């Protein structure tokens, strides 16, 4: 048994032993009262007391002489017996003590008839109605005594008066009410009551520290709920690329900016915001707090990206630069295969270039990779556009980057390569160059003048054409060339009518060039030729494409253009062009034109600007159609190699559609380059496995085959397939980041800092990761970004 329980029970037993003494005192008091009331008996009583006292003194003296006191052995036996009863009561939870405990509260036993005690000529007993008046009162049935529960258990031993209610019990029922009231108004009772209520509160709600922690946790939870709303508004504005701040954000302003206005709008419908009042100096609505929340969200997104990259263990880097006002910005993206086997191209960051040279760009890329601790991962490839500063084999970025990452093969962006095919075709064929120059002039004429544009739209409506706009050409986007040709061909009648109605020298000059069968023929020809490559261009803009499929599509385009180089195809284009000329009243020349000789006797050493007049289908075919096709086929054949012939053959050996699929000879070079050891037995099992799968399902690309291969069954082959999927095809992800930059860094937001611009770009570009972030993690980042006035981290 606990020693404290033992002594408590012992003290209780001592109090019980003192009960008899208290009763004797009360009887003496009663006797004294009776003696005072009856003077005839006073002398007799005093004589009897003196006799008893004298006998007691004699017995005490005899006890000192013999070394013992009268009744000593009996008292020792009684004390021992009482202690044993207390121990039994503590062990069995029964009756050594029938009073209440700290856990149970006061023992207020209700009896039909309480034991009677003699008080003078009256018999009195305990009254159960006293329980209703005094909640602290308790009654011991075994001893017929009343106690104060709070003072008995919670009173301070050195301050409580040794009254019956506190220690030994009370049984003077004659003076009960007066004694109870007097005791209730005492300071010691008030202190014990406070201790009792504190004990009950502690049992119900925990101790003081726990209550403080609970109260603190509730306050922190409210602050975090408040930050949840701020996080939601910040994520929404960042995702949509909407400005945060207003010109005037004071309370008197009618437009405090998108962020504050969204918070005010949210408060109208959110009961929590209506009831929550943050401290005036800690509202987390200032532009400093906005920057910190944006940074926290950005770090959470990039942290999730880096975590997936480290699970993949290999990655590729893509970079591109663009001018942002008077600043050169470098966008860096990464490509990797996630743990679920999905190809991902993610935006990693936007950095300001101090100088536009190969060394500065390389150092910036390396600095960004080190910032995210990616140096321990294997970089298998790098992809940039064809600018000499990026693609230079000696001093370019790709050469300097390979000094630090020897395995990173260089891939010239296939989308840029495809655009260069057209650019070099136009440079080699003067007629094609003049044609696209004319398209640009037509677009400028109709879009720089509101009068010309309005007249063009009216004539479109009068001629029954579908309302549409002309498309501007772009030096970097292949799709713009196709759309511009198609738009002019569909609206040529309205364009010619507008030019005829406009009596200006520019309109007449454009009309004279546009109203030629040669121009119409080239419209039809490029509409068909560029249409063949349009699908490849759209495919190269994707994120989850693989190199094997891209090369396969490119070869399909080459085969289609090769089959198009026939006289029958040229004749069909000529017939369509002549039909358009007739519909638009364009004069078709009949037979060869004889020019008057005006330079007889002179030697002409340079061109005078005259072009030959083409009239027949054969002339158009030989002068325009075949030269353009031949140049395009040559450019397509010379480009799209990039990674090296052996590496490309290894990538194709991972493609189920390739004749060399899982060929050991084709896979050896790529495996050796990335230090992977191929096991011939593993290849044989994989061939049979894929063959059986092909009988039941369609396996058409590297990604499908990669998902079928189990890493435990085919470890080396799985690694090679992962590398083949990680090698990028284009750097279009960087181009898309510049599109987001154009939306973010408008002329109204030119004062934005580089760090905020980078973080907002991540929020705007990586929408998928933004939608999947954990708000609690973001708030934890926000809380630990710097020391906070109020705690925002929940206690563990």
Tab-separated table of C-alpha atoms in Angstrom, residues 227-644:
chain	number	residue	atom	x	y	z
A	227	UNK	CA	-3.832	31.313	-42.325
A	228	UNK	CA	-5.698	28.605	-44.260
A	229	UNK	CA	-7.896	31.356	-45.727
A	230	UNK	CA	-4.905	33.528	-46.579
A	231	UNK	CA	-3.222	30.526	-48.194
A	232	UNK	CA	-6.308	29.799	-50.315
A	233	UNK	CA	-6.515	33.380	-51.602
A	234	UNK	CA	-2.761	33.482	-52.291
A	235	UNK	CA	-2.903	30.185	-54.190
A	236	UNK	CA	-5.851	31.359	-56.265
A	237	UNK	CA	-4.224	34.644	-57.287
A	238	UNK	CA	-0.887	32.943	-57.957
A	239	UNK	CA	-2.457	30.172	-60.018
A	240	UNK	CA	-4.350	32.635	-62.211
A	241	UNK	CA	-1.400	35.043	-62.529
A	242	UNK	CA	-3.477	37.901	-61.073
A	243	UNK	CA	-1.777	40.901	-59.403
A	244	UNK	CA	-1.985	40.985	-55.599
A	245	UNK	CA	-1.546	44.579	-54.571
A	246	UNK	CA	-3.458	47.762	-55.306
A	247	UNK	CA	-2.282	51.322	-55.843
A	248	UNK	CA	-3.888	52.465	-52.572
A	249	UNK	CA	-4.501	49.800	-49.899
A	250	UNK	CA	-5.808	52.026	-47.108
A	251	UNK	CA	-9.164	51.353	-45.461
A	252	UNK	CA	-10.645	54.416	-47.149
A	253	UNK	CA	-9.732	53.102	-50.609
A	254	UNK	CA	-12.523	51.731	-52.773
A	255	UNK	CA	-10.092	49.236	-54.343
A	256	UNK	CA	-7.477	47.866	-51.966
A	257	UNK	CA	-6.066	45.402	-54.483
A	258	UNK	CA	-7.077	41.882	-55.442
A	259	UNK	CA	-5.650	40.218	-52.321
A	260	UNK	CA	-7.369	42.408	-49.731
A	261	UNK	CA	-10.567	42.584	-51.749
A	262	UNK	CA	-10.694	38.773	-51.963
A	263	UNK	CA	-10.217	38.537	-48.200
A	264	UNK	CA	-13.069	41.021	-47.666
A	265	UNK	CA	-15.297	39.074	-50.050
A	266	UNK	CA	-14.462	35.798	-48.316
A	267	UNK	CA	-15.275	37.308	-44.924
A	268	UNK	CA	-18.845	38.033	-46.034
A	269	UNK	CA	-19.575	34.316	-46.401
A	270	UNK	CA	-17.157	32.690	-43.957
A	271	UNK	CA	-18.435	32.507	-40.339
A	272	UNK	CA	-14.912	31.853	-39.036
A	273	UNK	CA	-13.527	35.105	-40.472
A	274	UNK	CA	-16.565	36.955	-39.168
A	275	UNK	CA	-15.857	35.759	-35.610
A	276	UNK	CA	-12.053	35.845	-35.731
A	277	UNK	CA	-10.324	39.130	-34.963
A	278	UNK	CA	-6.537	38.919	-35.302
A	279	UNK	CA	-4.307	41.379	-33.414
A	280	UNK	CA	-3.953	44.677	-35.236
A	281	UNK	CA	-0.189	44.232	-35.515
A	282	UNK	CA	-0.369	40.584	-36.695
A	283	UNK	CA	-3.005	40.347	-39.422
A	284	UNK	CA	-0.668	38.631	-41.944
A	285	UNK	CA	-2.204	40.812	-44.690
A	286	UNK	CA	0.733	43.127	-45.373
A	287	UNK	CA	2.775	42.833	-48.547
A	288	UNK	CA	5.631	41.416	-46.452
A	289	UNK	CA	3.370	38.610	-45.236
A	290	UNK	CA	2.150	38.112	-48.818
A	291	UNK	CA	5.736	37.629	-49.992
A	292	UNK	CA	6.389	35.146	-47.187
A	293	UNK	CA	3.254	33.135	-47.969
A	294	UNK	CA	4.092	33.106	-51.697
A	295	UNK	CA	7.623	31.957	-50.875
A	296	UNK	CA	6.308	29.217	-48.569
A	297	UNK	CA	3.981	27.877	-51.281
A	298	UNK	CA	6.760	28.055	-53.881
A	299	UNK	CA	9.195	26.176	-51.621
A	300	UNK	CA	6.590	23.522	-50.905
A	301	UNK	CA	6.019	22.986	-54.642
A	302	UNK	CA	9.711	22.801	-55.518
A	303	UNK	CA	10.290	20.616	-52.458
A	304	UNK	CA	7.774	18.088	-53.790
A	305	UNK	CA	9.375	18.235	-57.246
A	306	UNK	CA	12.866	17.667	-55.840
A	307	UNK	CA	11.577	14.815	-53.683
A	308	UNK	CA	10.221	13.027	-56.768
A	309	UNK	CA	13.469	13.696	-58.638
A	310	UNK	CA	15.500	12.095	-55.860
A	311	UNK	CA	13.238	9.055	-56.002
A	312	UNK	CA	13.871	8.840	-59.767
A	313	UNK	CA	17.680	9.309	-59.235
A	314	UNK	CA	18.203	10.567	-62.807
A	315	UNK	CA	17.029	13.676	-64.627
A	316	UNK	CA	17.578	15.919	-67.643
A	317	UNK	CA	17.943	19.678	-67.647
A	318	UNK	CA	16.407	22.119	-70.129
A	319	UNK	CA	17.139	25.824	-70.295
A	320	UNK	CA	16.258	28.813	-72.436
A	321	UNK	CA	16.697	32.549	-72.118
A	322	UNK	CA	14.475	35.463	-73.054
A	323	UNK	CA	14.600	39.217	-72.655
A	324	UNK	CA	12.276	40.661	-70.038
A	325	UNK	CA	12.348	44.401	-70.601
A	326	UNK	CA	15.972	45.291	-69.994
A	327	UNK	CA	16.786	42.012	-68.220
A	328	UNK	CA	17.849	38.628	-69.539
A	329	UNK	CA	15.928	35.876	-67.781
A	330	UNK	CA	17.008	32.214	-67.797
A	331	UNK	CA	14.275	29.605	-67.330
A	332	UNK	CA	15.435	26.181	-66.103
A	333	UNK	CA	13.240	23.085	-66.324
A	334	UNK	CA	13.899	19.447	-65.473
A	335	UNK	CA	12.597	16.187	-66.885
A	336	UNK	CA	12.378	12.917	-64.968
A	337	UNK	CA	10.315	9.760	-64.606
A	338	UNK	CA	8.325	9.644	-61.367
A	339	UNK	CA	8.028	6.627	-59.112
A	340	UNK	CA	4.674	5.793	-60.741
A	341	UNK	CA	6.351	5.762	-64.160
A	342	UNK	CA	4.965	9.080	-65.431
A	343	UNK	CA	7.146	11.426	-67.482
A	344	UNK	CA	7.244	14.887	-65.931
A	345	UNK	CA	8.737	18.149	-67.130
A	346	UNK	CA	8.743	20.662	-64.279
A	347	UNK	CA	9.716	24.292	-63.962
A	348	UNK	CA	12.554	24.616	-61.458
A	349	UNK	CA	13.277	28.328	-61.392
A	350	UNK	CA	13.779	31.669	-63.087
A	351	UNK	CA	17.139	33.403	-62.718
A	352	UNK	CA	18.386	36.795	-63.789
A	353	UNK	CA	21.498	36.718	-66.010
A	354	UNK	CA	24.188	39.251	-65.223
A	355	UNK	CA	25.900	38.547	-68.547
A	356	UNK	CA	24.722	36.775	-71.664
A	357	UNK	CA	27.614	34.420	-72.253
A	358	UNK	CA	28.133	30.670	-72.021
A	359	UNK	CA	30.044	30.779	-68.731
A	360	UNK	CA	27.428	32.869	-66.943
A	361	UNK	CA	24.555	30.683	-68.180
A	362	UNK	CA	26.372	27.492	-67.169
A	363	UNK	CA	27.197	28.856	-63.708
A	364	UNK	CA	23.573	29.930	-63.233
A	365	UNK	CA	22.282	26.464	-64.091
A	366	UNK	CA	24.828	24.848	-61.774
A	367	UNK	CA	23.980	27.234	-58.955
A	368	UNK	CA	20.297	26.374	-59.247
A	369	UNK	CA	21.004	22.626	-59.223
A	370	UNK	CA	23.220	23.018	-56.145
A	371	UNK	CA	20.559	25.093	-54.395
A	372	UNK	CA	18.160	22.162	-54.662
A	373	UNK	CA	20.917	19.610	-53.804
A	374	UNK	CA	20.637	17.771	-57.126
A	375	UNK	CA	24.375	17.294	-57.692
A	376	UNK	CA	24.240	13.738	-56.348
A	377	UNK	CA	21.769	12.715	-59.060
A	378	UNK	CA	22.745	11.610	-62.557
A	379	UNK	CA	22.042	14.160	-65.299
A	380	UNK	CA	21.568	12.128	-68.482
A	381	UNK	CA	20.848	14.899	-71.002
A	382	UNK	CA	20.625	18.638	-71.621
A	383	UNK	CA	18.374	20.387	-74.123
A	384	UNK	CA	18.587	23.965	-75.468
A	385	UNK	CA	17.717	25.846	-78.617
A	386	UNK	CA	20.132	26.230	-81.534
A	387	UNK	CA	21.721	29.541	-80.492
A	388	UNK	CA	25.507	29.353	-80.762
A	389	UNK	CA	25.990	30.432	-77.132
A	390	UNK	CA	23.918	27.417	-76.039
A	391	UNK	CA	24.802	24.759	-78.616
A	392	UNK	CA	28.473	25.595	-79.234
A	393	UNK	CA	30.457	22.358	-79.225
A	394	UNK	CA	33.651	24.048	-77.942
A	395	UNK	CA	32.757	27.044	-75.793
A	396	UNK	CA	28.956	26.805	-75.624
A	397	UNK	CA	26.806	25.965	-72.629
A	398	UNK	CA	26.458	22.333	-73.657
A	399	UNK	CA	30.261	21.863	-73.781
A	400	UNK	CA	30.858	23.567	-70.420
A	401	UNK	CA	28.005	21.672	-68.775
A	402	UNK	CA	29.387	18.327	-69.972
A	403	UNK	CA	32.684	19.092	-68.267
A	404	UNK	CA	30.821	18.784	-64.955
A	405	UNK	CA	28.277	16.179	-66.107
A	406	UNK	CA	30.013	13.909	-68.661
A	407	UNK	CA	26.929	11.721	-69.232
A	408	UNK	CA	24.669	14.657	-70.168
A	409	UNK	CA	24.278	14.362	-73.949
A	410	UNK	CA	23.110	17.453	-75.808
A	411	UNK	CA	19.695	17.441	-77.505
A	412	UNK	CA	18.905	20.268	-79.881
A	413	UNK	CA	15.245	21.106	-79.243
A	414	UNK	CA	13.206	19.280	-81.901
A	415	UNK	CA	10.568	22.022	-82.002
A	416	UNK	CA	13.272	24.585	-82.821
A	417	UNK	CA	14.729	22.197	-85.361
A	418	UNK	CA	11.398	21.902	-87.136
A	419	UNK	CA	11.063	25.674	-87.298
A	420	UNK	CA	14.594	25.969	-88.693
A	421	UNK	CA	13.586	23.635	-91.517
A	422	UNK	CA	11.172	26.271	-92.828
A	423	UNK	CA	13.582	29.137	-92.133
A	424	UNK	CA	16.363	27.536	-94.158
A	425	UNK	CA	13.911	26.586	-96.908
A	426	UNK	CA	12.848	30.221	-97.249
A	427	UNK	CA	16.477	31.370	-97.343
A	428	UNK	CA	17.347	28.876	-100.070
A	429	UNK	CA	14.232	29.519	-102.213
A	430	UNK	CA	13.794	33.246	-102.986
A	431	UNK	CA	10.183	32.743	-104.086
A	432	UNK	CA	9.301	31.265	-100.677
A	433	UNK	CA	11.052	34.112	-98.858
A	434	UNK	CA	9.127	36.717	-100.890
A	435	UNK	CA	5.875	34.868	-100.245
A	436	UNK	CA	6.170	34.917	-96.449
A	437	UNK	CA	7.274	38.535	-96.577
A	438	UNK	CA	4.061	39.321	-98.450
A	439	UNK	CA	2.021	37.523	-95.753
A	440	UNK	CA	3.583	39.733	-93.094
A	441	UNK	CA	2.776	42.870	-95.102
A	442	UNK	CA	-0.865	41.811	-95.488
A	443	UNK	CA	-1.203	41.222	-91.734
A	444	UNK	CA	0.380	44.595	-90.929
A	445	UNK	CA	-1.875	46.435	-93.381
A	446	UNK	CA	-5.084	45.084	-91.880
A	447	UNK	CA	-4.165	45.234	-88.197
A	448	UNK	CA	-2.386	48.552	-87.840
A	449	UNK	CA	-5.274	50.527	-89.304
A	450	UNK	CA	-8.679	50.432	-87.647
A	451	UNK	CA	-10.336	51.676	-90.868
A	452	UNK	CA	-8.844	48.872	-92.950
A	453	UNK	CA	-9.718	46.262	-90.353
A	454	UNK	CA	-13.325	47.472	-90.062
A	455	UNK	CA	-13.733	47.478	-93.844
A	456	UNK	CA	-12.276	43.958	-93.984
A	457	UNK	CA	-14.780	42.661	-91.406
A	458	UNK	CA	-17.695	44.268	-93.284
A	459	UNK	CA	-16.654	42.684	-96.584
A	460	UNK	CA	-16.252	39.332	-94.832
A	461	UNK	CA	-19.869	39.597	-93.755
A	462	UNK	CA	-21.075	40.749	-97.204
A	463	UNK	CA	-19.314	37.836	-98.937
A	464	UNK	CA	-20.758	35.306	-96.499
A	465	UNK	CA	-17.405	34.239	-95.074
A	466	UNK	CA	-16.902	32.871	-91.599
A	467	UNK	CA	-15.635	35.744	-89.398
A	468	UNK	CA	-11.947	35.196	-88.697
A	469	UNK	CA	-8.725	37.133	-88.258
A	470	UNK	CA	-5.464	37.074	-90.103
A	471	UNK	CA	-2.538	35.542	-88.200
A	472	UNK	CA	0.843	37.128	-87.658
A	473	UNK	CA	3.948	35.181	-88.577
A	474	UNK	CA	6.494	34.125	-85.968
A	475	UNK	CA	10.160	33.312	-86.387
A	476	UNK	CA	10.082	30.693	-83.639
A	477	UNK	CA	6.664	29.070	-83.936
A	478	UNK	CA	5.969	26.688	-86.804
A	479	UNK	CA	2.221	26.688	-86.118
A	480	UNK	CA	2.023	30.434	-86.851
A	481	UNK	CA	3.231	29.863	-90.409
A	482	UNK	CA	0.535	27.264	-91.029
A	483	UNK	CA	-2.213	29.374	-89.458
A	484	UNK	CA	-1.177	32.485	-91.369
A	485	UNK	CA	-1.288	30.674	-94.732
A	486	UNK	CA	-4.642	29.034	-93.928
A	487	UNK	CA	-6.209	32.314	-92.713
A	488	UNK	CA	-5.210	34.214	-95.864
A	489	UNK	CA	-6.384	31.407	-98.143
A	490	UNK	CA	-9.801	31.291	-96.444
A	491	UNK	CA	-10.244	35.092	-96.645
A	492	UNK	CA	-8.516	35.894	-99.915
A	493	UNK	CA	-11.660	37.192	-101.576
A	494	UNK	CA	-12.357	39.639	-98.706
A	495	UNK	CA	-8.695	40.694	-98.609
A	496	UNK	CA	-8.620	41.424	-102.351
A	497	UNK	CA	-11.923	43.335	-102.160
A	498	UNK	CA	-10.640	45.458	-99.263
A	499	UNK	CA	-7.391	46.243	-101.083
A	500	UNK	CA	-9.302	47.276	-104.219
A	501	UNK	CA	-11.567	49.560	-102.180
A	502	UNK	CA	-8.582	51.210	-100.477
A	503	UNK	CA	-7.060	53.818	-102.733
A	504	UNK	CA	-3.571	54.059	-101.225
A	505	UNK	CA	-0.156	53.253	-102.707
A	506	UNK	CA	0.499	50.532	-100.096
A	507	UNK	CA	-2.823	48.849	-100.845
A	508	UNK	CA	-2.163	48.945	-104.570
A	509	UNK	CA	1.327	47.502	-104.123
A	510	UNK	CA	0.076	44.618	-101.953
A	511	UNK	CA	-2.825	44.020	-104.357
A	512	UNK	CA	-0.516	43.780	-107.358
A	513	UNK	CA	1.609	41.107	-105.652
A	514	UNK	CA	-1.320	39.215	-104.181
A	515	UNK	CA	-3.281	39.169	-107.476
A	516	UNK	CA	-0.843	36.835	-109.150
A	517	UNK	CA	-1.307	33.131	-109.933
A	518	UNK	CA	2.143	32.509	-108.459
A	519	UNK	CA	1.084	33.822	-105.045
A	520	UNK	CA	-2.131	31.807	-105.097
A	521	UNK	CA	-0.177	28.705	-106.135
A	522	UNK	CA	2.204	29.120	-103.192
A	523	UNK	CA	-0.740	29.592	-100.831
A	524	UNK	CA	-2.166	26.237	-101.942
A	525	UNK	CA	1.261	24.537	-101.940
A	526	UNK	CA	2.385	25.697	-98.461
A	527	UNK	CA	-1.074	25.022	-97.051
A	528	UNK	CA	-0.649	21.389	-98.057
A	529	UNK	CA	3.074	21.010	-97.278
A	530	UNK	CA	2.936	22.718	-93.903
A	531	UNK	CA	-0.229	20.792	-93.100
A	532	UNK	CA	1.790	17.568	-93.347
A	533	UNK	CA	4.171	18.788	-90.624
A	534	UNK	CA	1.532	20.470	-88.439
A	535	UNK	CA	0.796	17.292	-86.470
A	536	UNK	CA	4.487	16.779	-85.712
A	537	UNK	CA	4.715	20.334	-84.442
A	538	UNK	CA	1.787	19.836	-82.060
A	539	UNK	CA	3.297	16.585	-80.802
A	540	UNK	CA	6.640	18.254	-80.110
A	541	UNK	CA	4.898	20.813	-77.910
A	542	UNK	CA	3.824	18.110	-75.446
A	543	UNK	CA	5.475	17.273	-72.136
A	544	UNK	CA	5.180	13.489	-71.948
A	545	UNK	CA	6.583	12.605	-75.368
A	546	UNK	CA	9.504	10.215	-75.797
A	547	UNK	CA	12.433	10.373	-78.172
A	548	UNK	CA	11.659	7.082	-79.921
A	549	UNK	CA	8.135	8.128	-80.850
A	550	UNK	CA	9.297	11.589	-81.938
A	551	UNK	CA	11.869	10.115	-84.339
A	552	UNK	CA	9.253	7.714	-85.631
A	553	UNK	CA	6.810	10.551	-86.340
A	554	UNK	CA	9.558	12.576	-87.984
A	555	UNK	CA	10.347	9.686	-90.351
A	556	UNK	CA	6.657	9.399	-91.168
A	557	UNK	CA	6.612	13.092	-92.127
A	558	UNK	CA	9.680	12.603	-94.317
A	559	UNK	CA	8.039	9.645	-96.071
A	560	UNK	CA	4.855	11.652	-96.647
A	561	UNK	CA	6.741	14.601	-98.178
A	562	UNK	CA	8.761	12.224	-100.325
A	563	UNK	CA	5.583	10.603	-101.665
A	564	UNK	CA	4.193	14.084	-102.301
A	565	UNK	CA	7.034	14.901	-104.700
A	566	UNK	CA	5.262	13.702	-107.852
A	567	UNK	CA	3.965	15.330	-110.990
A	568	UNK	CA	0.411	14.240	-110.133
A	569	UNK	CA	0.551	16.036	-106.786
A	570	UNK	CA	1.992	19.141	-108.438
A	571	UNK	CA	-0.743	19.074	-111.094
A	572	UNK	CA	-3.438	18.852	-108.434
A	573	UNK	CA	-2.016	21.870	-106.617
A	574	UNK	CA	-1.927	23.803	-109.916
A	575	UNK	CA	-5.592	23.031	-110.646
A	576	UNK	CA	-6.675	24.213	-107.182
A	577	UNK	CA	-4.706	27.418	-107.609
A	578	UNK	CA	-6.296	28.152	-110.978
A	579	UNK	CA	-9.773	27.551	-109.523
A	580	UNK	CA	-9.081	30.103	-106.796
A	581	UNK	CA	-7.832	32.572	-109.385
A	582	UNK	CA	-11.039	32.248	-111.376
A	583	UNK	CA	-13.193	32.667	-108.264
A	584	UNK	CA	-11.308	35.834	-107.304
A	585	UNK	CA	-11.113	37.225	-110.859
A	586	UNK	CA	-7.324	36.993	-110.954
A	587	UNK	CA	-6.021	37.097	-114.511
A	588	UNK	CA	-4.365	33.864	-115.619
A	589	UNK	CA	-1.587	34.441	-118.189
A	590	UNK	CA	-2.004	32.495	-121.419
A	591	UNK	CA	1.250	31.238	-122.916
A	592	UNK	CA	4.696	32.804	-122.641
A	593	UNK	CA	4.978	36.563	-122.477
A	594	UNK	CA	7.367	38.308	-124.926
A	595	UNK	CA	9.124	41.236	-123.392
A	596	UNK	CA	10.458	44.194	-125.372
A	597	UNK	CA	14.202	44.438	-125.381
A	598	UNK	CA	15.215	47.762	-123.905
A	599	UNK	CA	18.812	47.020	-122.918
A	600	UNK	CA	20.320	46.099	-126.257
A	601	UNK	CA	24.045	46.746	-126.309
A	602	UNK	CA	24.329	46.820	-122.473
A	603	UNK	CA	25.742	44.256	-120.077
A	604	UNK	CA	23.611	43.675	-116.925
A	605	UNK	CA	25.705	42.384	-114.010
A	606	UNK	CA	22.928	42.186	-111.343
A	607	UNK	CA	19.242	41.386	-111.101
A	608	UNK	CA	16.799	44.165	-111.810
A	609	UNK	CA	14.136	42.719	-109.528
A	610	UNK	CA	12.131	41.080	-112.273
A	611	UNK	CA	10.943	37.524	-111.736
A	612	UNK	CA	10.088	35.030	-114.422
A	613	UNK	CA	6.421	34.789	-115.323
A	614	UNK	CA	5.123	31.263	-114.723
A	615	UNK	CA	2.179	30.061	-116.751
A	616	UNK	CA	2.122	26.271	-117.074
A	617	UNK	CA	1.927	23.526	-114.452
A	618	UNK	CA	5.407	22.304	-115.379
A	619	UNK	CA	6.912	25.739	-114.752
A	620	UNK	CA	5.287	25.984	-111.339
A	621	UNK	CA	6.428	22.461	-110.525
A	622	UNK	CA	10.035	22.967	-111.521
A	623	UNK	CA	10.486	26.519	-110.244
A	624	UNK	CA	8.595	26.351	-106.938
A	625	UNK	CA	7.132	23.014	-105.853
A	626	UNK	CA	10.079	20.646	-106.305
A	627	UNK	CA	12.760	23.070	-105.039
A	628	UNK	CA	10.806	23.745	-101.822
A	629	UNK	CA	10.135	20.047	-101.200
A	630	UNK	CA	13.736	19.060	-101.895
A	631	UNK	CA	15.073	21.680	-99.514
A	632	UNK	CA	12.676	20.672	-96.756
A	633	UNK	CA	13.520	16.981	-97.138
A	634	UNK	CA	17.233	17.764	-96.988
A	635	UNK	CA	16.815	19.835	-93.830
A	636	UNK	CA	14.668	17.137	-92.188
A	637	UNK	CA	17.277	14.500	-93.030
A	638	UNK	CA	20.206	16.549	-91.682
A	639	UNK	CA	18.531	17.551	-88.423
A	640	UNK	CA	16.909	15.716	-85.502
A	641	UNK	CA	19.995	13.705	-84.593
A	642	UNK	CA	21.361	15.619	-81.596
A	643	UNK	CA	22.249	12.898	-79.092
A	644	UNK	CA	24.567	11.038	-81.426
